[in-house]
Coordinates of C-alpha atoms in Angstrom, one line a residue:
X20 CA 0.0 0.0 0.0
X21 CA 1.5 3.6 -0.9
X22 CA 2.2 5.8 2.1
X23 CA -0.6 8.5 2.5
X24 CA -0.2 11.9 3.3
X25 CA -3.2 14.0 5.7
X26 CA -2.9 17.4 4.3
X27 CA -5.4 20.1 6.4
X28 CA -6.4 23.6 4.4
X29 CA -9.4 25.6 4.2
X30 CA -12.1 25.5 1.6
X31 CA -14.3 28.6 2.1
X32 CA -15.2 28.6 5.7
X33 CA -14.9 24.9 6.5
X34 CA -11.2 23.4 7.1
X35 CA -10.8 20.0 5.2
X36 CA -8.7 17.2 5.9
X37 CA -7.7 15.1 2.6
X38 CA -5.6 11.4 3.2
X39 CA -3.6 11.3 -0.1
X40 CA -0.8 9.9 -2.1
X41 CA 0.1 13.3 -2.8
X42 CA 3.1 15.4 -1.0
X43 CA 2.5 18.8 0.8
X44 CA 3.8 21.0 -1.9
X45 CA 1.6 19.4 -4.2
X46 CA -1.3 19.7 -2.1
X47 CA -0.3 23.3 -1.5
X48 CA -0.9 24.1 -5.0
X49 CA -4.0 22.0 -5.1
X50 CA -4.9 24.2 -2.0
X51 CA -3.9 27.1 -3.4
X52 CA -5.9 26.8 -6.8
X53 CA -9.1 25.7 -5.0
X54 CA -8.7 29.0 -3.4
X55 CA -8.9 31.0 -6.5
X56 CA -11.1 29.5 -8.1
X57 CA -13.8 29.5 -5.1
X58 CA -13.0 33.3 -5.1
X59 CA -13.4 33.8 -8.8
X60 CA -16.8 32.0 -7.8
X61 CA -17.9 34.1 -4.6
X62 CA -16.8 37.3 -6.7
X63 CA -19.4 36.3 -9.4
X64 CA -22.1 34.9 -7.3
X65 CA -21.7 36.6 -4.0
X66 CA -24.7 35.3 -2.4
X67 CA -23.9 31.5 -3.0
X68 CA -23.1 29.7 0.0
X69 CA -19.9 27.6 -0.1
X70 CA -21.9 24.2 -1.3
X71 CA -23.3 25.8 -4.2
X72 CA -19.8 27.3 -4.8
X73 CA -18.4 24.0 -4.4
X74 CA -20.3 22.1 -6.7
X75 CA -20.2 24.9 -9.5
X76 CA -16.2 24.4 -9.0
X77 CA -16.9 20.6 -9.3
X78 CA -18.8 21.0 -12.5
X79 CA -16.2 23.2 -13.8
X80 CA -13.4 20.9 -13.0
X81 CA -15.4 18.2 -14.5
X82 CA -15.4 20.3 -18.1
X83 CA -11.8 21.1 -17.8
X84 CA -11.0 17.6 -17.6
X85 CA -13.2 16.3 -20.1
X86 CA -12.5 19.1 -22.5
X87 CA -8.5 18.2 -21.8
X88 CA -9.3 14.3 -22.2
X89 CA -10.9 14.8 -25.6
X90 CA -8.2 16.6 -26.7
X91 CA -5.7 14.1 -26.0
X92 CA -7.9 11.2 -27.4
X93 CA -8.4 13.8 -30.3
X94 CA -3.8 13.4 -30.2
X95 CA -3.5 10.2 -29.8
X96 CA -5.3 9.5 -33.0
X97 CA -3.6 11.6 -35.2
X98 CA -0.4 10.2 -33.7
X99 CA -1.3 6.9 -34.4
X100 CA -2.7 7.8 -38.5
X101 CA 1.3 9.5 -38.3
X102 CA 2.3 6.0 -37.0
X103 CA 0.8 4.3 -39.7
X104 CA 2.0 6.3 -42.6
X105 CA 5.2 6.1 -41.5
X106 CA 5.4 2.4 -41.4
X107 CA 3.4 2.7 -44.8
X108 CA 6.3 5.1 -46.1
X109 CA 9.0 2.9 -44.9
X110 CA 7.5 -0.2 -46.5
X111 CA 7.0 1.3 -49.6
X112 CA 10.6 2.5 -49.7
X113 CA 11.4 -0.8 -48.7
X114 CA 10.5 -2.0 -51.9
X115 CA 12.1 0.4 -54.0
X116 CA 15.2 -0.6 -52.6
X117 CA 14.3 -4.1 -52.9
X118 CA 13.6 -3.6 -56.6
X119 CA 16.8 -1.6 -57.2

């Protein structure tokens, strides 16, 4: 089992603790991120208490990284067409050497 890590910070108003793989200084900047974007959030939408601020950071998270995954599926397809007509050049000049 990987060693876990309890890292304490404050979301909002409510202090969190998270058990994680993670090391402090990652978790700082996890921490530290969380923090701006829940202020970007308050500054928008004032009156929101810290769930509905929360789950609004959730769903934008959620977008991020589904927007980010789709891009890389989106990469590793045209990496693997690149793949292919590379093997497809080499073949082919394969054969003209062959022939020669």
């Amino acid at each position: 089992m990987a060693n876990l890590n309890r890292f304490k910070f404050t979301f909002g108003k409510k202090t969190l603790t998270l058990t994680t793989e993670h090391d402090n200084l990652f978790m700082e900047e996890i921490a530290k991120v969380a923090t701006e974007k829940y202020e970007a959030i308050k500054e928008q939408m004032p009156g929101a208490d810290d769930e509905t601020v929360a789950i609004l950071l959730a769903v934008n998270c959620l977008s991020t990284q589904l927007s980010r995954e789709i891009e890389f599926d989106d990469k590793e397809q045209e990496l693997e067409s690149l793949r292919y007509k590379v093997v497809a050049a080499k073949q082919e000049q394969s054969k003209i050497e062959d022939s020669l």
